[in-house]
PDB file of C-alpha atoms in Angstrom:
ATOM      1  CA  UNK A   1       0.000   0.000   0.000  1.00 70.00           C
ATOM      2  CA  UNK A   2       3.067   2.079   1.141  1.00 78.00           C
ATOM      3  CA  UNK A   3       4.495   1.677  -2.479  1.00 79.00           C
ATOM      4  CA  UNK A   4       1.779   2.717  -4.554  1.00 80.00           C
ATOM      5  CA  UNK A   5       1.311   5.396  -1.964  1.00 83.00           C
ATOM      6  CA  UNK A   6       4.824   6.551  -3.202  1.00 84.00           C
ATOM      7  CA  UNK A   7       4.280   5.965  -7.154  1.00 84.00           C
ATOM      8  CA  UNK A   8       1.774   8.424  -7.533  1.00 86.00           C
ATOM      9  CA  UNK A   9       3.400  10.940  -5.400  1.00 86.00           C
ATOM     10  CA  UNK A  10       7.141  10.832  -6.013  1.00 88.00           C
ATOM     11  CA  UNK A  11       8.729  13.891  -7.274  1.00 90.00           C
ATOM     12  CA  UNK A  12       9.645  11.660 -10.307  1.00 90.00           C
ATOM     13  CA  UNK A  13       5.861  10.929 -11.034  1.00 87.00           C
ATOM     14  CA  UNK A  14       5.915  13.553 -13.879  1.00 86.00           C
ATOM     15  CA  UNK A  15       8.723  12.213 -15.685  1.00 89.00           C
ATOM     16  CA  UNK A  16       7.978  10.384 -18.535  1.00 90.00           C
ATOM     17  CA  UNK A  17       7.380   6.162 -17.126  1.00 90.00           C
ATOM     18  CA  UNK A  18       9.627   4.830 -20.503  1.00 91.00           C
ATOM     19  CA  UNK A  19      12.600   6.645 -19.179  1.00 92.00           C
ATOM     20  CA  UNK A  20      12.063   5.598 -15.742  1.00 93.00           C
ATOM     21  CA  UNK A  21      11.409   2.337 -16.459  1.00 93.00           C
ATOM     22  CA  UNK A  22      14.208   1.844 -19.133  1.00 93.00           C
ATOM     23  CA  UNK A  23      16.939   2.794 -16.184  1.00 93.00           C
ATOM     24  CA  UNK A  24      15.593   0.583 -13.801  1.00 93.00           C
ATOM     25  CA  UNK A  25      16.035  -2.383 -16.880  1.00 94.00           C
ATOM     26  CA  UNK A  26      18.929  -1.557 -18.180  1.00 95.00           C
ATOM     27  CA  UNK A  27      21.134  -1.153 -14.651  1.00 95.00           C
ATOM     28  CA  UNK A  28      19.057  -4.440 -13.742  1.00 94.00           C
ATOM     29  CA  UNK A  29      20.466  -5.880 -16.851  1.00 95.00           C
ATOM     30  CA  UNK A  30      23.699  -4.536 -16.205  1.00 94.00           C
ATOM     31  CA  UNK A  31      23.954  -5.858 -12.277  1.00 92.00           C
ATOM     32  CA  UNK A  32      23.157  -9.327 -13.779  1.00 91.00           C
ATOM     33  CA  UNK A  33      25.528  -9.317 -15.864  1.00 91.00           C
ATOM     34  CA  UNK A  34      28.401  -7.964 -14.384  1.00 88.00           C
ATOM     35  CA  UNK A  35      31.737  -9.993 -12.999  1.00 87.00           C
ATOM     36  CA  UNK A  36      32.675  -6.568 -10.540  1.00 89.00           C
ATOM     37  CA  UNK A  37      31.520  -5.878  -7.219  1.00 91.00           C
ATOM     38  CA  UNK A  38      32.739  -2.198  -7.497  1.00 93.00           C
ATOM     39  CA  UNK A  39      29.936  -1.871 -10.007  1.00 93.00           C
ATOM     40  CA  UNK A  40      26.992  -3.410  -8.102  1.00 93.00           C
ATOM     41  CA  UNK A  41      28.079  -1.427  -5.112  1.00 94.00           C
ATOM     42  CA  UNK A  42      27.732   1.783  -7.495  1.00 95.00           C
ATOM     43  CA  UNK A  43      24.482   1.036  -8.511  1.00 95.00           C
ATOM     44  CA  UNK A  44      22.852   0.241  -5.267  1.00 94.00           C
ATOM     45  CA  UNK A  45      24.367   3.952  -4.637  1.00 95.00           C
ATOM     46  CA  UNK A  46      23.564   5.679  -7.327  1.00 94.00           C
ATOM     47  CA  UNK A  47      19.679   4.061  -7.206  1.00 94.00           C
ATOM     48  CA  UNK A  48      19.624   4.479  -3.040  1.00 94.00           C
ATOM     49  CA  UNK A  49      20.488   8.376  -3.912  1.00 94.00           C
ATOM     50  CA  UNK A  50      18.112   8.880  -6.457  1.00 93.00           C
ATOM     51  CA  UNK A  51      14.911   7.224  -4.402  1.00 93.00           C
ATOM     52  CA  UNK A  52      15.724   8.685  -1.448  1.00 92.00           C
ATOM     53  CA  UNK A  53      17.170  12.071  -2.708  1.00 92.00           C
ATOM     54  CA  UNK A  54      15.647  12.834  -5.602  1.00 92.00           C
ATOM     55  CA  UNK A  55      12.698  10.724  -6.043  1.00 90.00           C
ATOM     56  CA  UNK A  56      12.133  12.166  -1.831  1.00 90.00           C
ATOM     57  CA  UNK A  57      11.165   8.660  -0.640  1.00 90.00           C
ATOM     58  CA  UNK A  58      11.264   8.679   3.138  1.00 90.00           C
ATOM     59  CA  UNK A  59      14.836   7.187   4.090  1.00 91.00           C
ATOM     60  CA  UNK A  60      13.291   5.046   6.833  1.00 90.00           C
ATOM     61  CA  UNK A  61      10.327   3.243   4.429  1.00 89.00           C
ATOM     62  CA  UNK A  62      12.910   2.721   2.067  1.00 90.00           C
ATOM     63  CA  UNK A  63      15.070   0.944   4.994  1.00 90.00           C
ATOM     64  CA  UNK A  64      11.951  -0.634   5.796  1.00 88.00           C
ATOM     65  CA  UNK A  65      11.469  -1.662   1.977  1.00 87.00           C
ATOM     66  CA  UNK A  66      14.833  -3.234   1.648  1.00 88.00           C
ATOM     67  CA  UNK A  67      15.189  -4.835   5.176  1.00 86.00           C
ATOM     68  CA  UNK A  68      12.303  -7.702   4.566  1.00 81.00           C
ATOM     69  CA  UNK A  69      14.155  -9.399   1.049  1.00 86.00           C
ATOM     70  CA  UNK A  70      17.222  -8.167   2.297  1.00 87.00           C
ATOM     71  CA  UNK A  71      16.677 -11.295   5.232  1.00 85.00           C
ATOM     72  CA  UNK A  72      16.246 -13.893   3.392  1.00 86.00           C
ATOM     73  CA  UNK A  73      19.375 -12.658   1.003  1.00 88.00           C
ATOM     74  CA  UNK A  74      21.145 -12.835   3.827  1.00 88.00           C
ATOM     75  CA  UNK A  75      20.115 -15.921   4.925  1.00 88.00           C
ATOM     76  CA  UNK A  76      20.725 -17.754   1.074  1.00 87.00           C
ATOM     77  CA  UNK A  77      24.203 -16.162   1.257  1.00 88.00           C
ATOM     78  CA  UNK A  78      25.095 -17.923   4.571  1.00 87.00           C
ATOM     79  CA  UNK A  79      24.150 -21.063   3.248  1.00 84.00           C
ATOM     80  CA  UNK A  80      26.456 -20.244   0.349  1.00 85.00           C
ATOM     81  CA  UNK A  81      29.180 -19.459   2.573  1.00 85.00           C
ATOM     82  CA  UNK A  82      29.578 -22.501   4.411  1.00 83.00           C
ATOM     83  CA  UNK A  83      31.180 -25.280   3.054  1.00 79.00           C
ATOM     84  CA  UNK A  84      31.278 -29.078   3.960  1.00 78.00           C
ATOM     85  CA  UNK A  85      34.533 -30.783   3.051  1.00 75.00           C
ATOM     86  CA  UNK A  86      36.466 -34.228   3.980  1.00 73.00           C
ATOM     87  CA  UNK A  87      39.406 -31.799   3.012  1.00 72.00           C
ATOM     88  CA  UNK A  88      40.420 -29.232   5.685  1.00 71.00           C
ATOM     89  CA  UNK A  89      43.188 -27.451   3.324  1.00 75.00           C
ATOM     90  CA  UNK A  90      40.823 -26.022   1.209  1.00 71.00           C
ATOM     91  CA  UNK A  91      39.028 -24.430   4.161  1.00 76.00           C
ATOM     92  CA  UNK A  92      40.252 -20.919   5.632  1.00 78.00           C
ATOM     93  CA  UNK A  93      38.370 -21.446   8.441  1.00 77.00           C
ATOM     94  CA  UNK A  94      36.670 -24.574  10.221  1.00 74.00           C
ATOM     95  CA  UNK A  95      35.363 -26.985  12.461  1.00 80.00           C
ATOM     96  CA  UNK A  96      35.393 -30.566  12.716  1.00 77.00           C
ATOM     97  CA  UNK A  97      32.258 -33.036  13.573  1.00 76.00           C
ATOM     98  CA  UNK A  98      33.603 -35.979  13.092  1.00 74.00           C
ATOM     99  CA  UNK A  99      35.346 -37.046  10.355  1.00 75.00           C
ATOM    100  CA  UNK A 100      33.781 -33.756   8.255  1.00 80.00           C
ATOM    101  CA  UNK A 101      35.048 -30.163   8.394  1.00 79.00           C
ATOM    102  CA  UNK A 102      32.608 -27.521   8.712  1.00 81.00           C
ATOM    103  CA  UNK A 103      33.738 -23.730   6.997  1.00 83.00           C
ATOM    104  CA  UNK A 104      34.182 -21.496   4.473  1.00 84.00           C
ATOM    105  CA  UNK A 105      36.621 -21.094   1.818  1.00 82.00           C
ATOM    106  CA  UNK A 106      38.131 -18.518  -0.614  1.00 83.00           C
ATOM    107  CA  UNK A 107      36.088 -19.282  -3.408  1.00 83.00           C
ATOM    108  CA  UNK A 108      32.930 -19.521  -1.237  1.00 83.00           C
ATOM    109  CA  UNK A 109      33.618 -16.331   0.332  1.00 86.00           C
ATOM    110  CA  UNK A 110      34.477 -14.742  -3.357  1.00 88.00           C
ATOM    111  CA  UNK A 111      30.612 -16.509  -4.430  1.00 88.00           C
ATOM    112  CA  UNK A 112      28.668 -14.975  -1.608  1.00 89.00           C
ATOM    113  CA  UNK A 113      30.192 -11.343  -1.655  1.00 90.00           C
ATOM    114  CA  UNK A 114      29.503 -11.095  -5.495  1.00 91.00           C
ATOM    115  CA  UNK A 115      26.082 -12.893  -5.503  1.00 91.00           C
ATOM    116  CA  UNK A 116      24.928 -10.554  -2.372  1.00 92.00           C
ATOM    117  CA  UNK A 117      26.048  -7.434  -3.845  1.00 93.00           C
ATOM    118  CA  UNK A 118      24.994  -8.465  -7.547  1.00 93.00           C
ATOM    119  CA  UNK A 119      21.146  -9.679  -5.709  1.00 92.00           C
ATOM    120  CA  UNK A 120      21.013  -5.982  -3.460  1.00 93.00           C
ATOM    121  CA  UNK A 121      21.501  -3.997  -6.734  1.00 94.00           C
ATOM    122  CA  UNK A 122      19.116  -5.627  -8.816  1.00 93.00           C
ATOM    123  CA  UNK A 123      16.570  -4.845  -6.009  1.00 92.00           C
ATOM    124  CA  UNK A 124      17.376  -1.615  -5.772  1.00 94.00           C
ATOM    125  CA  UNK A 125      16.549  -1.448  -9.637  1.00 94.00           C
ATOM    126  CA  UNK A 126      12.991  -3.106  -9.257  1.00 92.00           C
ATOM    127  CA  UNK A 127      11.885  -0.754  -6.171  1.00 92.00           C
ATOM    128  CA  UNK A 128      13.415   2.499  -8.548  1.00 93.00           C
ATOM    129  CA  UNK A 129      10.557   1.220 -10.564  1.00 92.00           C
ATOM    130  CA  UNK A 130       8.165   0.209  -8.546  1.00 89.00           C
ATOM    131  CA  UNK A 131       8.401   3.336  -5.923  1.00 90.00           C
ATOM    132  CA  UNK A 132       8.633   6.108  -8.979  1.00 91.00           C
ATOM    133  CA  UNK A 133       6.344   4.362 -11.638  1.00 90.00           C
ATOM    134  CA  UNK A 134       2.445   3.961 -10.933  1.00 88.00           C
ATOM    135  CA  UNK A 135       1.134   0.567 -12.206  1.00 86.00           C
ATOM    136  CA  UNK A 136      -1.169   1.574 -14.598  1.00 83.00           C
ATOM    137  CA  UNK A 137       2.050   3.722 -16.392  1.00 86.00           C
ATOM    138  CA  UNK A 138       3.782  -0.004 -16.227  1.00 87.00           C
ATOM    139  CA  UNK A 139       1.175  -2.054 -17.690  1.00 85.00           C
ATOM    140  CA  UNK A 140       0.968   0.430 -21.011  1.00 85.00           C
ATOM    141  CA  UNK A 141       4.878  -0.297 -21.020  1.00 87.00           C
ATOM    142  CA  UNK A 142       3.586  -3.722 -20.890  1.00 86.00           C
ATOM    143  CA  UNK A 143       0.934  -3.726 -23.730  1.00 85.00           C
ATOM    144  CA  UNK A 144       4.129  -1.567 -25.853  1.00 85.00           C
ATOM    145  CA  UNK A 145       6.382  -4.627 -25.081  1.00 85.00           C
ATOM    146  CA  UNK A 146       3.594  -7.350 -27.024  1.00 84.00           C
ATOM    147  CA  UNK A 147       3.326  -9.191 -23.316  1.00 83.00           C
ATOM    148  CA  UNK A 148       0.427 -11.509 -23.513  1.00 82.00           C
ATOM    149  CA  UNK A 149      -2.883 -10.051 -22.899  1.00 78.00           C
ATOM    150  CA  UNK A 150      -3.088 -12.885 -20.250  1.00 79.00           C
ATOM    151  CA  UNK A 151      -0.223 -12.359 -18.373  1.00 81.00           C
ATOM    152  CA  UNK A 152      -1.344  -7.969 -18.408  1.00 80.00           C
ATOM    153  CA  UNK A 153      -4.712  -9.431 -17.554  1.00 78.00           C
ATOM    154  CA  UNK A 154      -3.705 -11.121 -14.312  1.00 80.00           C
ATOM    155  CA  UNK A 155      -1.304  -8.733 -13.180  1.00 80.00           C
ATOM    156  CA  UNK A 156      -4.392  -6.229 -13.431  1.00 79.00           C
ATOM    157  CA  UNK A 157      -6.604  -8.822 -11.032  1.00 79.00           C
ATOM    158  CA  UNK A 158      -3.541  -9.519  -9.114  1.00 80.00           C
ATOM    159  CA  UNK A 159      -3.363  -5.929  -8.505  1.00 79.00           C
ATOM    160  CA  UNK A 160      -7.207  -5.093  -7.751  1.00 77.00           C
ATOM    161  CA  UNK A 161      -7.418  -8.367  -5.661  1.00 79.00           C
ATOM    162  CA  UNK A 162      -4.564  -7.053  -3.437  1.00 78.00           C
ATOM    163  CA  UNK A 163      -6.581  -4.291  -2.403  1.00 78.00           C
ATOM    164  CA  UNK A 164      -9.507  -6.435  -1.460  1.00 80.00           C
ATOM    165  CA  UNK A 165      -7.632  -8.644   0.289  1.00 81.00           C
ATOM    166  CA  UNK A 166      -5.969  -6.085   2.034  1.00 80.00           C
ATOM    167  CA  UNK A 167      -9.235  -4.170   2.845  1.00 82.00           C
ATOM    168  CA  UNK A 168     -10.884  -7.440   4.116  1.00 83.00           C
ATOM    169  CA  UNK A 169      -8.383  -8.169   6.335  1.00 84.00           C
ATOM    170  CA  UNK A 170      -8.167  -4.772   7.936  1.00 85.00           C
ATOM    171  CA  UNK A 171     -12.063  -4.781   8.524  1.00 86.00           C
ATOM    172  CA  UNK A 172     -12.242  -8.265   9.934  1.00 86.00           C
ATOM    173  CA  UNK A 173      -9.298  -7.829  12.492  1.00 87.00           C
ATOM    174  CA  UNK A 174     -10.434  -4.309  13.467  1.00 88.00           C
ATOM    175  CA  UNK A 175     -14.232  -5.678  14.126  1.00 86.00           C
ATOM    176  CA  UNK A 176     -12.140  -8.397  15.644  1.00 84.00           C
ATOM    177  CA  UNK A 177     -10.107  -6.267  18.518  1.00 85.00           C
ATOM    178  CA  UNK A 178     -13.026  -4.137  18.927  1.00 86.00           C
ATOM    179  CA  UNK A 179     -14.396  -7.690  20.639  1.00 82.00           C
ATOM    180  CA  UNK A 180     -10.993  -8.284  22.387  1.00 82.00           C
ATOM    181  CA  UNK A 181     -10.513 -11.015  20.164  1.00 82.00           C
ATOM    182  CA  UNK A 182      -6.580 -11.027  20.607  1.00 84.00           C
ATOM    183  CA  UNK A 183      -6.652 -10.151  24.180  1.00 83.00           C
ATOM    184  CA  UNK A 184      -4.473 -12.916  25.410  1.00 84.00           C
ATOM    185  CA  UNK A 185      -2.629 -15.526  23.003  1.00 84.00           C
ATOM    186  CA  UNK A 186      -5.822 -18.164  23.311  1.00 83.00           C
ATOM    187  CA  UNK A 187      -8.082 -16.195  21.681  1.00 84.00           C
ATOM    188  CA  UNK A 188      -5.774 -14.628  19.629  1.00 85.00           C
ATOM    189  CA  UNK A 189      -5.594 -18.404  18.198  1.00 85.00           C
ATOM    190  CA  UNK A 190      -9.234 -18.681  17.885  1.00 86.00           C
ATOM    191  CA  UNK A 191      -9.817 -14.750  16.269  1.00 87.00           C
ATOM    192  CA  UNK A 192      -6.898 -15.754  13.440  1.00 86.00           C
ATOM    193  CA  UNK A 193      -8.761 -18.933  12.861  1.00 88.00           C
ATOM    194  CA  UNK A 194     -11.998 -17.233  12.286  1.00 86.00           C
ATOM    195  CA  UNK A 195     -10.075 -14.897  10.049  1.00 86.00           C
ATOM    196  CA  UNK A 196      -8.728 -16.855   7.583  1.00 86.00           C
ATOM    197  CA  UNK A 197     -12.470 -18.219   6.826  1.00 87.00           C
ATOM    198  CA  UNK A 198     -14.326 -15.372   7.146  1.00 86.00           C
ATOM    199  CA  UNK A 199     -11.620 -14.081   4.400  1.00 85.00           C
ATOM    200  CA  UNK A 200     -11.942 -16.938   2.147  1.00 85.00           C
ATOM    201  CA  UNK A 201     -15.429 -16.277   2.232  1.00 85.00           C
ATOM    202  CA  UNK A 202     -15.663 -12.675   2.061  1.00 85.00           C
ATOM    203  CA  UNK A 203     -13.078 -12.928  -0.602  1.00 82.00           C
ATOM    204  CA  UNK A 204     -15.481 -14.985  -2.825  1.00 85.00           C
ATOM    205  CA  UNK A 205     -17.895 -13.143  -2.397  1.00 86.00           C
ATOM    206  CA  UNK A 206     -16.438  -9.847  -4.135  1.00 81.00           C
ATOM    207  CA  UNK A 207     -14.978 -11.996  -6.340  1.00 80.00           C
ATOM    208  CA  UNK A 208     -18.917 -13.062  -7.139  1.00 85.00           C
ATOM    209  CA  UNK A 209     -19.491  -9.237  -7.458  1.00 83.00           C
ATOM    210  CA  UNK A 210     -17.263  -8.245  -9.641  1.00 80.00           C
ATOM    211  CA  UNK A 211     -17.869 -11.891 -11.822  1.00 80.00           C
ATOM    212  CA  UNK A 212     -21.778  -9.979 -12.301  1.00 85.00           C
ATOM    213  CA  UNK A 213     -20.243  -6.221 -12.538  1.00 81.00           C
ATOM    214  CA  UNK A 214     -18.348  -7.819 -15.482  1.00 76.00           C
ATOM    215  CA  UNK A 215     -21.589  -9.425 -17.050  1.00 79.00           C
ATOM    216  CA  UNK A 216     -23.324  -6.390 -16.457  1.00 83.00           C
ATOM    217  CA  UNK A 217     -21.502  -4.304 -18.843  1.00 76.00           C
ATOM    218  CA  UNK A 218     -20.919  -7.243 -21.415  1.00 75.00           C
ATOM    219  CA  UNK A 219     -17.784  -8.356 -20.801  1.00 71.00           C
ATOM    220  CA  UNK A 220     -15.891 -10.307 -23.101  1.00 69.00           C
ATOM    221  CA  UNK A 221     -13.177 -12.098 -21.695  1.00 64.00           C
ATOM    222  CA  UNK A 222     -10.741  -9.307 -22.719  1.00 67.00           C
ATOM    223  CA  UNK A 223      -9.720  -6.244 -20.787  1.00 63.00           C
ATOM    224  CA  UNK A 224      -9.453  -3.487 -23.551  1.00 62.00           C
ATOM    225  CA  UNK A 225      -6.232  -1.262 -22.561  1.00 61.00           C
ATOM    226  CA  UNK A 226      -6.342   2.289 -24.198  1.00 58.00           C
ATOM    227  CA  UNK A 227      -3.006   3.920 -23.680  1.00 56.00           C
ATOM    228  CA  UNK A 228      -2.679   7.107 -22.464  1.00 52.00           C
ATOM    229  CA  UNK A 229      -0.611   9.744 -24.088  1.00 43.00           C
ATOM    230  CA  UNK A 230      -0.426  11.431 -21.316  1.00 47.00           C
ATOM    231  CA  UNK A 231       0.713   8.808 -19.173  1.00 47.00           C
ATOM    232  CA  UNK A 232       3.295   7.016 -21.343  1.00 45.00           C
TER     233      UNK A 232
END
C-alpha cells in the first residue's frame, strides 16, 4: 500500500514512465551481468540516492522496503558461505564433527560477496521502478512490449485483488479487537482462525461481485487497454 502510496506521489511521477522504467532495466540488466563488485556497489548507490534524494522517498520506508528481502538474502548467502569438506586445506576457516570439516573457503567467500552485492543492486533497480512508476504507467509499457494479454490481464486482477484482500483483512481484524478477540494468546488463536475463513469467504464473495459487474456491462473475456498519451 506504502508503495503505490509513493508511485503516484514521487517527485519523479511527472517524468515520462519509458525513461524511468528503461533505467531501472537496463542497470538491472547490467547488475546481472556484471563480474565486478565495485559496479553493483555503485548502482545500489547511485539508485539508493536517487529514491531517497531525488525521487524524496522517506529514508526510513525505504530501509523498511529493503530490510524484509534483504533477510532472506542474507540468509541464502550464509548457506552459500559454508562449506562441507572431507578436506580441511581447502578451508580458511573450520570446524570438525567428526570425520567432516565444517567452513568457508576462498572461493565460497568470493561466491557470496559477489552474488549478495549483484542480488542488493538488482533490487534496488525493481523498487526504482516500482516506488517512482504507478502501475497503470507499467502495464501500457507492458501492452508496448507485445506481453500476452493474459499475463497484463492477471497482473491487473492480481493488482485489484490485493486491495480487497488487504481491505478485508483490515475490517475483519479491526471488528475483531473491537471484541478483544486477541486479548491474550488463546483467543488470539481462535480470532486468526476465524479470520482466515471469514476471508476466504468474504473474498469470494467480491470476487462473485465483480464476476456480475463484469456481465453487467458485457464483458468479453478481454480487458481493452487504451493507452494514455499522457501517461506514457
Amino acid at each position: 500500500m506504502i508503495i503505490d502510496d509513493y508511485a503516484y506521489r514521487n517527485k519523479l511521477f511527472k517524468v515520462n514512465p519509458n525513461i524511468k522504467f528503461s533505467i531501472g532495466m537496463l542497470f538491472l540488466i547490467i547488475s546481472l551481468i556484471s563480474p565486478y563488485n565495485i559496479l553493483s556497489v555503485l548502482i545500489i548507490l547511485g539508485m539508493s540516492i536517487t529514491i531517497v534524494g531525488i525521487a524524496k522517498i522517506e529514508f526510513k520506508d525505504y530501509v523498511h522496503f529493503i530490510k524484509i528481502p534483504f533477510s532472506f538474502l542474507v540468509i541464502s548467502i550464509i548457506m552459500i558461505l559454508i562449506n562441507f569438506s572431507g578436506d580441511k586445506s581447502v578451508l580458511l576457516h573450520y570446524i570438525k564433527i567428526g570425520g567432516l570439516y565444517i567452513g568457508v573457503s576462498q572461493t565460497s567467500i568470493d561466491t557470496s560477496m559477489h552474488l549478495f552485492f549483484r542480488a542488493l543492486s538488482c533490487l534496488t533497480c525493481i523498487y526504482f521502478i516500482m516506488l517512482t512508476t504507478p502501475f497503470n504507467q507499467l502495464i501500457f509499457i507492458f501492452k508496448k512490449l507485445h506481453l500476452p494479454d493474459i499475463v497484463l490481464e492477471l497482473s491487473m486482477l492480481m493488482y485489484r485483488f490485493i486491495f480487497i484482500f488487504m481491505e478485508e483483512v483490515s475490517d475483519i481484524r479491526t471488528s475483531q479487537e473491537l471484541r478483544f478477540g486477541y486479548i491474550n494468546l488463546k483467543n488470539g488463536y481462535h480470532s486468526f482462525g476465524l479470520l482466515v475463513n471469514m476471508l476466504f469467504k468474504r473474498m469470494m464473495i467480491r470476487y462473485d461481485e465483480m464476476s456480475i459487474a463484469l456481465d453487467m456491462k458485457l464483458f468479453d473475456g478481454t480487458f481493452h487497454i487504451v493507452e494514455d498519451s499522457k501517461d506514457v
